[in-house]
Amino acid sequence: MCGIVCYIGKKPEKILIEKLKRLEYRGYDSAGIAVKSDKGFDIFKAKGEIKNLESKVKEIDNSYLGIGHTRWATHGKPDEANAHPHISTDKKWVIVHNGIIENYSSLRDKLIGFGYEFYSETDTEIIAKLLQYYDNGNALETIRQTISVLKGSFALGIMKQDVDGIFFAKSKSPLFISKNEENVMVASDIICFKNFGDTFYQLSDGVFGFASSKKIEFYDKFGSVNIKEEKLDLNEMDDENKYEHFMLKEIYETKPAIKNISEFYSKQRLLEIFENLNVKNIRKIKLVGCGTAYHAALMGADMIEKATDIDCEVVVASEFRYSEPRIGEDTIVILISQSGETADTLAAFELAKQKGAITIGIINIEYSALAKKVDYLLPIKAGVEVAVASTKAYSAQLLVLYLLSQALGNKVKNSEIDLSTVKTLINDFDYGTTKELQDLAEYLRYNDKLFMIGRGKDYFTALEASLKIKETSYINSDTYYAGELKHGFLALIEEDTFVIVFATDKKLIDKTISNAEEARARGAKIILFTPFDIDKGITDKFFKVFKVKKTDDRLQCIENITMWQLIAYYISVNKGINPDKPRNLAKSVTVE
Ligand code: M6R
């Protein structure tokens, strides 16, 4: 969600466009750059894709620094006036901003009172105006004063007319810096540093500073601060793609991710990670996440409850703070997030910490804010995920949650850690037959609504399958507990309505099939998704029985979802939608 990149070095206009393309995955609807040369600032902005911006940008003689931005609209529609960079009225300050200024309205009113005029609807423009308002000739002091009145989240890249360098500031939105000889880059994601630097600095909240070709200085409100230079791990950054779309590439990276996880988490390692965890007083476990991560949490709660006999509750991260959760030192809060930058999940973490709970993070991006803060980090080792629709990361989250359930079970009940299931999963793992998946996708693409039903964990899989279809195909796919049909949902069934029935648990299959029959009797076309052989008498009545490979019950959920990720992908492509960038969505949701 919004991305910034700033560059000190020759031809910044070229480098900024190239790096903004790396930030595209975060989601955006307009983009812009500002470039400084010996003639002053040149600003270019465009609505829509980076290529629109690229076609507008002209080569600038003697350009030597610049700032760039991809904007995901929050305040004001995605147009050129609202696109960043924004500039002060006196044209001395130019800025790009990622985040949301919560008190922008009162600051704007104040500035209007002082005679300032605004040309955009954004919260960001007030920062450019505030820099002018506080300008006392000392740029760092002006920035310190400006950020001290801002409430909310921001990562800022700032240029000043009479200074040859980039100022930056950070609070609650990610910001990193890397240098390569005399060149410097400031960016929202270290992915921009690929083929640039070998090391990077990660800014903490409240840090601001200045970078030029000669030095990088960091400050907080008390004075100068040191930030540790970290090594860039290029293996984590494989964002090259030979497939038609990242979504397809990433689904096919599920098996390698499972292998990575099983190599990383040996029995010994799991014991070591939790060596100091005192579980004697633990009375409850809360699992928190958003979207796909929330669905992983539902599955994880089931695994952990069964392994530990401790009550688990799952809460959507955006609700956690406002639910006044009764948590304290007797609680473990498990935070699940691919990006580790999701604002609601970070806020849930802050509350959990404030209340004294033990925090465990199940996170993909190991340099993310959340990963750095949790008491216990369990990386999911899935590698970079670029497509907005989360696929391999979900499966990796499920597997790591399973390992966590085993580790906690071992601590609480002294039970054996069972890793044989993982080996079986690797041996069994099957992506299905492409032709069969494509044919099913072709049937489903013409529907404007779909229903999915299941019991127990199958219901959770249906929720995630449904989210994937909604996100990438814009079909209104709705999910119900199979046992709930008669309590209202049946009223929605019409002749030829597709109902997809998830029945992968032997204990529940007969009951689920009875529910499918109820829907069929009212005209529904049933697609039964199961690993089991079904009597011909039943299959003949259904539109299709769709087989999935059977593996250990506890990890069947990973087999199950992969096929639906592929089906969602094919529906999307068949409908002519780019599955990597669904409309209105961002990969990393850094605002509430
Ligand atoms: O980075 P996170 O895992 O915290 O992101 C949470 C959700 O925004 C994310 O899972 C979202 O629902 C995906 N687009 C789903 O495919």
XYZ file of C-alpha atoms and ligand atoms in Angstrom:
608
model
C 0.000 0.000 0.000
C 1.835 3.114 -1.217
C 5.545 2.758 -1.716
C 8.356 5.250 -1.691
C 11.775 5.150 -3.214
C 14.351 7.948 -3.210
C 17.690 7.934 -4.992
C 20.921 9.881 -4.839
C 22.999 9.339 -7.959
C 23.086 10.051 -11.659
C 19.906 9.791 -13.752
C 17.506 9.316 -10.830
C 14.512 9.520 -13.206
C 15.563 6.208 -14.784
C 16.404 4.446 -11.505
C 13.230 5.646 -9.757
C 10.972 4.228 -12.483
C 12.826 0.929 -12.394
C 12.537 0.717 -8.594
C 8.902 1.849 -8.501
C 8.178 -1.189 -10.678
C 9.575 -3.331 -7.855
C 7.101 -1.697 -5.481
C 4.113 -2.272 -7.788
C 3.167 -5.435 -5.908
C 2.208 -3.354 -2.862
C -0.832 -2.064 -4.771
C -1.290 1.466 -6.165
C -3.459 3.516 -8.461
C -1.202 6.442 -9.407
C 2.507 7.201 -9.332
C 4.915 10.090 -9.511
C 8.514 11.226 -9.231
C 10.318 14.495 -8.492
C 13.858 14.945 -9.770
C 16.401 17.577 -8.824
C 18.951 18.956 -11.258
C 21.021 22.162 -11.347
C 17.859 23.820 -12.789
C 15.639 22.881 -9.817
C 12.792 20.391 -9.435
C 10.953 18.551 -12.221
C 7.808 16.707 -11.162
C 5.988 14.033 -13.194
C 2.761 12.305 -12.172
C 0.341 9.879 -13.803
C -2.841 8.059 -12.947
C -2.812 4.256 -13.294
C 0.154 2.050 -14.038
C 3.862 2.973 -13.811
C 4.108 2.626 -17.580
C 1.823 5.709 -17.872
C 4.293 7.619 -15.725
C 7.236 6.217 -17.639
C 5.841 7.521 -20.921
C 5.623 11.042 -19.435
C 9.049 11.219 -17.811
C 11.666 13.107 -19.813
C 15.393 12.728 -19.461
C 16.736 15.622 -17.409
C 20.196 17.144 -17.916
C 22.462 16.907 -14.880
C 19.849 15.326 -12.599
C 21.407 13.903 -9.437
C 18.693 13.086 -6.913
C 15.022 12.274 -6.814
C 12.059 10.853 -4.924
C 9.334 8.533 -6.234
C 6.010 7.179 -5.057
C 3.249 4.710 -5.831
C -0.034 5.888 -4.285
C -2.927 3.716 -3.133
C -5.691 6.275 -2.694
C -6.954 6.916 0.835
C -7.727 10.648 0.982
C -9.025 11.739 -2.408
C -9.450 9.864 -5.675
C -6.553 8.486 -7.705
C -5.777 11.407 -10.014
C -2.742 13.556 -10.822
C -3.573 16.305 -8.326
C -3.608 13.804 -5.477
C -0.637 11.754 -6.712
C 2.680 12.336 -4.916
C 5.199 14.037 -4.815
C 3.620 17.054 -3.116
C 5.210 20.462 -2.978
C 5.112 23.414 -0.567
C 3.590 26.712 -1.700
C 7.027 28.371 -1.794
C 8.210 25.405 -3.952
C 11.158 24.780 -1.620
C 10.047 21.405 -0.199
C 8.986 18.321 -2.156
C 7.858 15.165 -0.405
C 6.585 11.611 -0.829
C 4.679 9.894 1.960
C 3.517 6.391 2.842
C 0.989 6.148 5.692
C -1.936 8.160 6.994
C -1.894 11.436 8.936
C -4.838 11.023 11.297
C -4.940 14.656 12.475
C -4.575 16.078 8.956
C -7.977 17.757 9.003
C -7.288 19.924 12.072
C -3.751 20.732 10.810
C -5.183 21.691 7.438
C -7.756 24.008 9.047
C -4.985 25.628 11.068
C -2.828 26.164 7.969
C -5.794 27.540 6.019
C -6.219 29.984 8.929
C -2.610 31.081 8.305
C -3.439 31.724 4.638
C -2.199 28.475 3.058
C -4.087 27.145 0.034
C -4.367 23.479 -0.881
C -4.420 21.987 -4.380
C -5.129 18.329 -3.432
C -7.443 16.327 -1.171
C -4.569 14.373 0.385
C -3.418 14.221 3.974
C 0.157 14.365 2.621
C -0.022 17.892 1.252
C -0.277 19.280 4.795
C 3.225 17.903 5.501
C 4.702 19.895 2.594
C 2.910 22.999 3.885
C 3.992 22.370 7.484
C 7.618 22.137 6.364
C 7.261 25.593 4.844
C 5.450 26.864 7.968
C 8.181 25.650 10.361
C 11.089 26.435 8.043
C 13.717 28.267 10.111
C 16.678 27.729 7.815
C 17.755 24.542 9.612
C 16.195 21.718 7.598
C 16.673 18.916 10.157
C 15.183 21.059 12.914
C 12.255 21.963 10.623
C 11.638 18.255 9.974
C 11.866 17.427 13.688
C 9.252 20.081 14.461
C 6.991 19.015 11.596
C 6.899 15.334 12.503
C 6.339 16.165 16.171
C 2.854 17.476 15.341
C 1.860 14.560 13.081
C -0.400 11.811 14.427
C -0.703 8.543 12.524
C 1.781 6.718 10.354
C 4.378 7.988 7.947
C 7.463 7.086 5.987
C 8.708 10.255 4.321
C 11.202 11.086 1.592
C 11.899 14.819 1.404
C 13.946 17.097 -0.867
C 14.717 20.750 -0.142
C 15.551 23.251 -2.840
C 18.911 24.386 -1.384
C 20.129 21.027 -0.020
C 21.847 18.305 -2.047
C 20.549 15.227 -0.325
C 17.433 13.437 0.863
C 15.763 13.842 4.237
C 13.704 10.999 5.611
C 11.498 10.218 8.621
C 9.633 7.170 9.853
C 6.785 6.301 12.177
C 4.790 3.058 11.882
C 5.374 2.696 8.110
C 8.423 0.768 6.910
C 11.540 2.588 5.677
C 15.003 1.304 4.756
C 18.235 2.845 3.453
C 21.056 1.327 1.476
C 24.195 2.788 -0.039
C 26.529 1.790 -2.801
C 29.672 3.921 -2.941
C 28.342 7.461 -3.487
C 24.815 6.378 -4.377
C 22.080 6.109 -1.759
C 18.602 4.632 -1.872
C 15.760 5.106 0.613
C 12.787 2.774 0.153
C 9.691 1.215 1.687
C 10.937 -2.288 0.928
C 14.437 -3.750 0.731
C 13.352 -5.422 -2.479
C 14.405 -2.118 -4.143
C 18.003 -2.754 -3.066
C 18.347 -5.852 -5.219
C 21.362 -5.314 -7.539
C 22.174 -2.145 -5.604
C 23.655 -2.499 -2.117
C 24.938 -5.394 0.009
C 23.763 -3.924 3.303
C 20.895 -1.832 4.585
C 19.676 0.184 7.559
C 16.210 -0.409 8.984
C 14.748 2.718 10.565
C 12.850 2.501 13.856
C 9.790 4.556 14.700
C 10.585 8.186 15.508
C 13.840 8.199 13.535
C 14.525 10.897 10.960
C 17.678 12.010 9.210
C 19.619 13.050 6.174
C 21.464 11.192 3.428
C 23.851 12.594 0.853
C 26.519 11.057 -1.356
C 28.985 11.650 1.510
C 27.123 10.693 4.706
C 23.991 9.269 6.299
C 22.870 10.730 9.644
C 20.131 9.405 11.927
C 18.353 11.296 14.705
C 15.456 10.890 17.077
C 13.819 13.557 19.213
C 16.691 13.350 21.730
C 19.568 13.748 19.278
C 21.802 11.665 17.074
C 21.294 7.845 17.019
C 23.203 4.866 15.659
C 21.491 2.302 13.481
C 23.027 -1.089 12.869
C 23.932 -1.872 9.268
C 22.424 -5.237 8.293
C 23.449 -7.679 5.599
C 21.082 -7.978 2.664
C 19.936 -11.572 2.165
C 19.449 -11.849 -1.568
C 18.086 -15.397 -1.390
C 14.979 -14.049 0.285
C 14.391 -11.785 -2.662
C 13.636 -13.964 -5.632
C 11.035 -11.787 -7.292
C 11.968 -12.744 -10.869
C 9.226 -14.576 -12.721
C 9.269 -16.970 -15.655
C 5.561 -17.838 -15.349
C 2.785 -15.832 -16.956
C 1.832 -14.417 -13.564
C 3.366 -14.240 -10.103
C 0.271 -15.905 -8.644
C 0.902 -19.061 -10.702
C 4.621 -19.005 -9.920
C 3.887 -18.672 -6.217
C 1.310 -21.472 -6.128
C 3.930 -23.744 -7.707
C 6.396 -22.641 -5.029
C 4.240 -24.287 -2.349
C 6.072 -27.593 -2.444
C 9.528 -25.945 -2.308
C 8.260 -23.849 0.615
C 7.096 -26.978 2.435
C 10.548 -28.499 1.877
C 12.266 -25.312 3.144
C 10.142 -25.371 6.266
C 10.840 -29.016 6.957
C 14.595 -28.430 6.514
C 14.525 -25.362 8.767
C 12.439 -26.758 11.635
C 13.985 -29.924 12.983
C 12.659 -31.401 16.215
C 15.718 -30.013 17.989
C 15.143 -26.500 16.673
C 11.495 -26.503 17.771
C 12.578 -27.539 21.266
C 15.252 -24.826 21.345
C 12.963 -22.013 20.166
C 10.619 -22.574 23.094
C 13.234 -23.616 25.627
C 12.570 -20.579 27.833
C 8.813 -20.474 27.372
C 7.066 -21.049 30.665
C 3.754 -22.665 29.802
C 2.674 -23.610 33.312
C 0.545 -20.483 33.725
C -0.880 -20.348 30.222
C -4.677 -20.472 30.346
C -5.605 -19.290 26.852
C -4.241 -18.728 23.392
C -5.485 -16.067 20.988
C -4.694 -16.180 17.289
C -4.866 -12.949 15.334
C -4.576 -12.054 11.640
C -6.332 -10.422 8.685
C -7.758 -11.940 5.499
C -5.872 -15.077 4.536
C -3.808 -14.917 7.717
C -7.070 -14.945 9.688
C -8.131 -18.080 7.842
C -4.774 -19.655 8.719
C -5.440 -18.664 12.339
C -8.774 -20.543 12.301
C -6.996 -23.666 11.137
C -4.126 -23.121 13.597
C -6.499 -22.771 16.553
C -7.947 -26.176 15.778
C -4.458 -27.724 15.566
C -3.171 -26.058 18.742
C -6.269 -26.728 20.822
C -6.097 -30.423 19.939
C -2.364 -30.615 20.688
C -2.390 -28.655 23.968
C -5.927 -28.835 25.397
C -5.646 -25.072 25.972
C -8.617 -22.964 24.864
C -7.877 -21.081 21.663
C -9.772 -18.135 20.278
C -9.357 -16.538 16.866
C -9.882 -12.803 16.436
C -9.718 -10.700 13.278
C -6.858 -8.243 13.868
C -8.976 -5.169 13.094
C -11.394 -6.199 15.871
C -8.827 -7.250 18.459
C -8.161 -3.811 20.007
C -11.804 -2.867 20.145
C -12.982 -6.178 21.629
C -11.312 -5.272 24.945
C -9.704 -8.725 25.030
C -9.270 -10.270 28.451
C -5.614 -11.139 28.142
C -2.591 -10.927 30.391
C 0.425 -12.909 31.492
C -1.600 -16.127 31.277
C -2.137 -15.645 27.515
C -0.184 -16.419 24.381
C -1.112 -14.192 21.442
C -0.108 -15.659 18.081
C 0.127 -13.035 15.345
C 0.031 -14.290 11.783
C 1.107 -12.079 8.907
C 2.806 -12.641 5.570
C 4.140 -9.086 5.344
C 4.643 -8.404 9.053
C 3.598 -4.812 8.249
C -0.214 -5.063 8.423
C -1.328 -2.096 10.524
C -4.136 -3.914 12.348
C -1.949 -6.897 13.228
C 0.794 -4.564 14.478
C -1.763 -2.728 16.617
C -3.001 -6.059 18.018
C 0.609 -6.888 18.908
C 1.059 -3.547 20.736
C -2.031 -4.210 22.842
C -0.998 -7.793 23.600
C 2.418 -6.564 24.741
C 0.930 -3.755 26.834
C -1.216 -6.317 28.638
C 1.762 -8.569 29.352
C 0.860 -11.439 27.009
C 3.503 -13.657 25.414
C 3.652 -13.031 21.674
C 4.521 -15.465 18.894
C 4.806 -14.254 15.289
C 4.207 -16.495 12.263
C 5.677 -14.226 9.628
C 7.162 -14.390 6.143
C 9.139 -11.132 5.946
C 11.807 -11.581 8.575
C 12.963 -7.944 8.486
C 9.413 -6.638 9.000
C 8.341 -4.519 11.983
C 6.308 -7.352 13.516
C 9.060 -9.939 13.075
C 11.472 -7.674 14.952
C 9.086 -7.136 17.861
C 7.496 -10.481 18.799
C 8.879 -12.542 21.694
C 9.116 -15.686 19.565
C 9.479 -15.526 15.790
C 8.564 -18.515 13.635
C 9.502 -17.548 10.061
C 7.450 -19.326 7.426
C 10.332 -19.493 4.926
C 8.078 -19.100 1.879
C 10.260 -16.594 -0.009
C 9.011 -13.362 -1.554
C 5.287 -13.312 -2.333
C 4.480 -10.665 -4.929
C 0.906 -11.443 -6.083
C -1.730 -9.664 -4.018
C -3.576 -12.945 -3.519
C -1.671 -14.862 -0.894
C -1.090 -18.502 -1.865
C 2.155 -20.235 -0.880
C 2.367 -18.057 2.240
C -1.019 -19.384 3.430
C 0.106 -23.000 3.018
C 3.414 -22.195 4.735
C 1.523 -20.528 7.606
C -0.577 -23.688 8.013
C 2.488 -25.887 8.147
C 4.296 -23.657 10.653
C 1.138 -23.506 12.783
C 1.120 -27.280 12.772
C 4.762 -27.318 13.917
C 3.905 -24.773 16.591
C 1.026 -26.984 17.773
C 3.504 -29.840 18.091
C 6.056 -27.735 19.970
C 3.448 -26.341 22.369
C 1.902 -29.805 22.818
C 5.353 -31.037 23.791
C 5.763 -28.233 26.373
C 2.270 -28.497 27.822
C 1.495 -32.196 27.713
C 4.932 -33.667 27.221
C 3.644 -35.180 23.982
C 5.998 -36.296 21.203
C 6.661 -33.852 18.373
C 5.321 -35.611 15.284
C 7.133 -34.575 12.090
C 6.310 -37.720 10.115
C 3.214 -35.951 8.777
C 5.422 -33.372 7.066
C 7.406 -36.078 5.271
C 4.160 -37.682 4.158
C 2.894 -34.324 2.902
C 6.058 -33.788 0.855
C 5.779 -37.271 -0.647
C 2.053 -36.971 -1.310
C 1.983 -33.397 -2.492
C -0.006 -33.004 -5.678
C -1.066 -29.896 -7.590
C -3.833 -31.785 -9.461
C -4.320 -32.149 -13.193
C -4.086 -28.803 -14.961
C -6.684 -29.721 -17.597
C -9.208 -30.755 -14.954
C -8.629 -27.563 -12.943
C -8.921 -25.411 -16.062
C -12.155 -27.136 -17.118
C -13.705 -26.530 -13.722
C -12.558 -22.904 -13.809
C -14.245 -22.554 -17.194
C -17.586 -23.761 -15.739
C -17.333 -21.437 -12.786
C -16.253 -18.258 -14.573
C -19.732 -17.525 -15.948
C -21.365 -17.325 -12.518
C -21.839 -14.080 -10.697
C -22.371 -15.953 -7.455
C -21.073 -19.195 -6.001
C -21.660 -20.936 -2.709
C -19.231 -23.053 -0.744
C -20.101 -25.237 2.214
C -18.171 -27.447 4.615
C -17.945 -28.646 8.196
C -15.098 -28.148 10.666
C -11.783 -27.455 8.991
C -13.377 -27.868 5.563
C -15.380 -24.737 6.322
C -12.125 -22.844 6.936
C -10.701 -24.119 3.635
C -13.902 -23.032 1.919
C -13.501 -19.537 3.417
C -10.011 -19.240 1.973
C -10.975 -20.742 -1.413
C -13.853 -18.303 -1.538
C -11.607 -15.327 -0.705
C -9.201 -16.322 -3.505
C -12.070 -16.461 -6.034
C -13.532 -13.146 -4.844
C -10.147 -11.401 -4.958
C -8.981 -12.584 -8.332
C -12.261 -13.084 -10.243
C -14.702 -10.627 -8.606
C -17.312 -13.405 -8.303
C -19.480 -13.111 -5.215
C -18.487 -16.364 -3.599
C -20.102 -16.994 -0.243
C -19.297 -19.603 2.398
C -21.556 -21.362 4.929
C -21.249 -24.123 7.478
C -22.927 -27.107 5.806
C -25.132 -27.644 8.854
C -26.454 -24.107 8.557
C -28.182 -24.637 5.191
C -31.634 -25.167 6.628
C -31.281 -22.167 8.901
C -31.514 -19.600 6.147
C -29.050 -20.132 3.338
C -31.303 -22.554 1.376
C -33.517 -19.596 0.452
C -30.732 -18.415 -1.878
C -30.652 -21.618 -3.926
C -32.146 -21.361 -7.394
C -32.130 -23.729 -10.368
C -28.484 -24.326 -11.433
C -26.844 -22.394 -8.584
C -23.348 -23.840 -8.102
C -22.707 -25.176 -4.581
C -19.185 -26.399 -3.921
C -19.105 -28.934 -1.133
C -15.857 -29.472 0.798
C -15.879 -32.952 2.331
C -12.351 -34.054 3.159
C -12.884 -35.287 6.728
C -13.949 -38.955 6.911
C -15.825 -38.416 10.187
C -18.040 -35.728 8.709
C -18.454 -36.765 5.097
C -21.860 -38.479 5.383
C -23.413 -35.511 7.156
C -21.922 -33.083 4.633
C -23.178 -35.128 1.696
C -26.690 -35.108 3.218
C -26.510 -31.303 3.281
C -25.358 -31.306 -0.348
C -28.419 -33.446 -1.197
C -30.671 -30.874 0.449
C -29.261 -28.167 -1.796
C -29.429 -30.405 -4.885
C -33.073 -31.196 -4.194
C -33.725 -27.448 -4.591
C -31.998 -27.186 -7.944
C -28.347 -26.644 -6.971
C -25.527 -28.030 -9.109
C -23.196 -29.774 -6.666
C -19.427 -29.954 -7.040
C -18.156 -32.344 -4.389
C -14.518 -31.869 -3.363
C -13.193 -34.918 -1.557
C -10.248 -37.334 -1.329
C -12.578 -40.306 -0.805
C -14.236 -42.729 -3.218
C -17.933 -41.966 -3.339
C -20.729 -44.412 -4.260
C -21.825 -44.145 -7.867
C -25.417 -43.705 -6.726
C -24.417 -40.419 -5.144
C -21.891 -39.190 -7.678
C -24.409 -39.623 -10.504
C -26.640 -37.042 -8.869
C -23.889 -34.447 -8.575
C -22.576 -32.141 -11.285
C -19.020 -33.200 -10.546
C -16.972 -35.067 -7.989
C -13.582 -33.484 -7.813
C -10.825 -35.560 -6.230
C -7.975 -34.262 -4.086
C -4.984 -36.301 -2.917
C -5.320 -37.748 0.598
C -2.633 -37.003 3.164
C -2.460 -36.996 6.973
C -5.666 -35.422 8.346
C -3.766 -32.712 10.189
C -2.162 -31.388 7.005
C -4.914 -32.237 4.522
C -5.832 -28.539 4.562
C -2.630 -27.751 2.606
C -3.424 -30.261 -0.153
C -6.987 -28.966 -0.285
C -6.292 -25.267 -0.715
C -3.619 -25.563 -3.396
C -6.115 -26.837 -5.972
C -8.537 -24.025 -5.193
C -5.778 -21.460 -5.521
C -5.138 -22.858 -8.995
C -8.846 -22.858 -9.854
C -9.122 -19.217 -8.680
C -6.097 -18.395 -10.819
C -7.586 -20.010 -13.943
C -10.997 -18.370 -13.452
C -9.250 -15.018 -13.194
C -7.159 -15.542 -16.324
C -10.167 -16.908 -18.254
C -12.057 -13.752 -17.334
C -9.192 -11.597 -18.603
C -8.342 -10.249 -15.140
C -4.737 -9.809 -14.030
C -4.673 -12.067 -10.940
C -1.508 -10.423 -9.609
C -3.139 -7.030 -9.186
C -6.833 -7.315 -8.368
C -8.713 -4.035 -8.519
C -8.770 -1.893 -5.356
C -6.467 -4.187 -3.370
C -2.957 -3.776 -1.998
C -0.489 -6.462 -0.985
C 0.640 -4.831 2.186
C -2.142 -3.129 4.147
C -0.223 -0.571 6.175
C -3.208 1.558 7.188
C -6.106 0.700 9.494
O 0.554 -9.451 5.197
P -0.592 -10.046 5.935
O -0.576 -11.519 5.972
O -0.744 -9.476 7.320
O -1.876 -9.606 5.123
C -3.161 -9.909 5.581
C -4.199 -9.747 4.492
O -4.199 -8.418 4.034
C -3.937 -10.678 3.308
O -3.895 -12.008 3.698
C -5.045 -10.507 2.247
O -6.256 -10.976 2.721
C -4.607 -11.230 0.964
N -4.776 -10.377 -0.166
C -5.380 -12.471 0.725
O -5.048 -13.103 -0.475
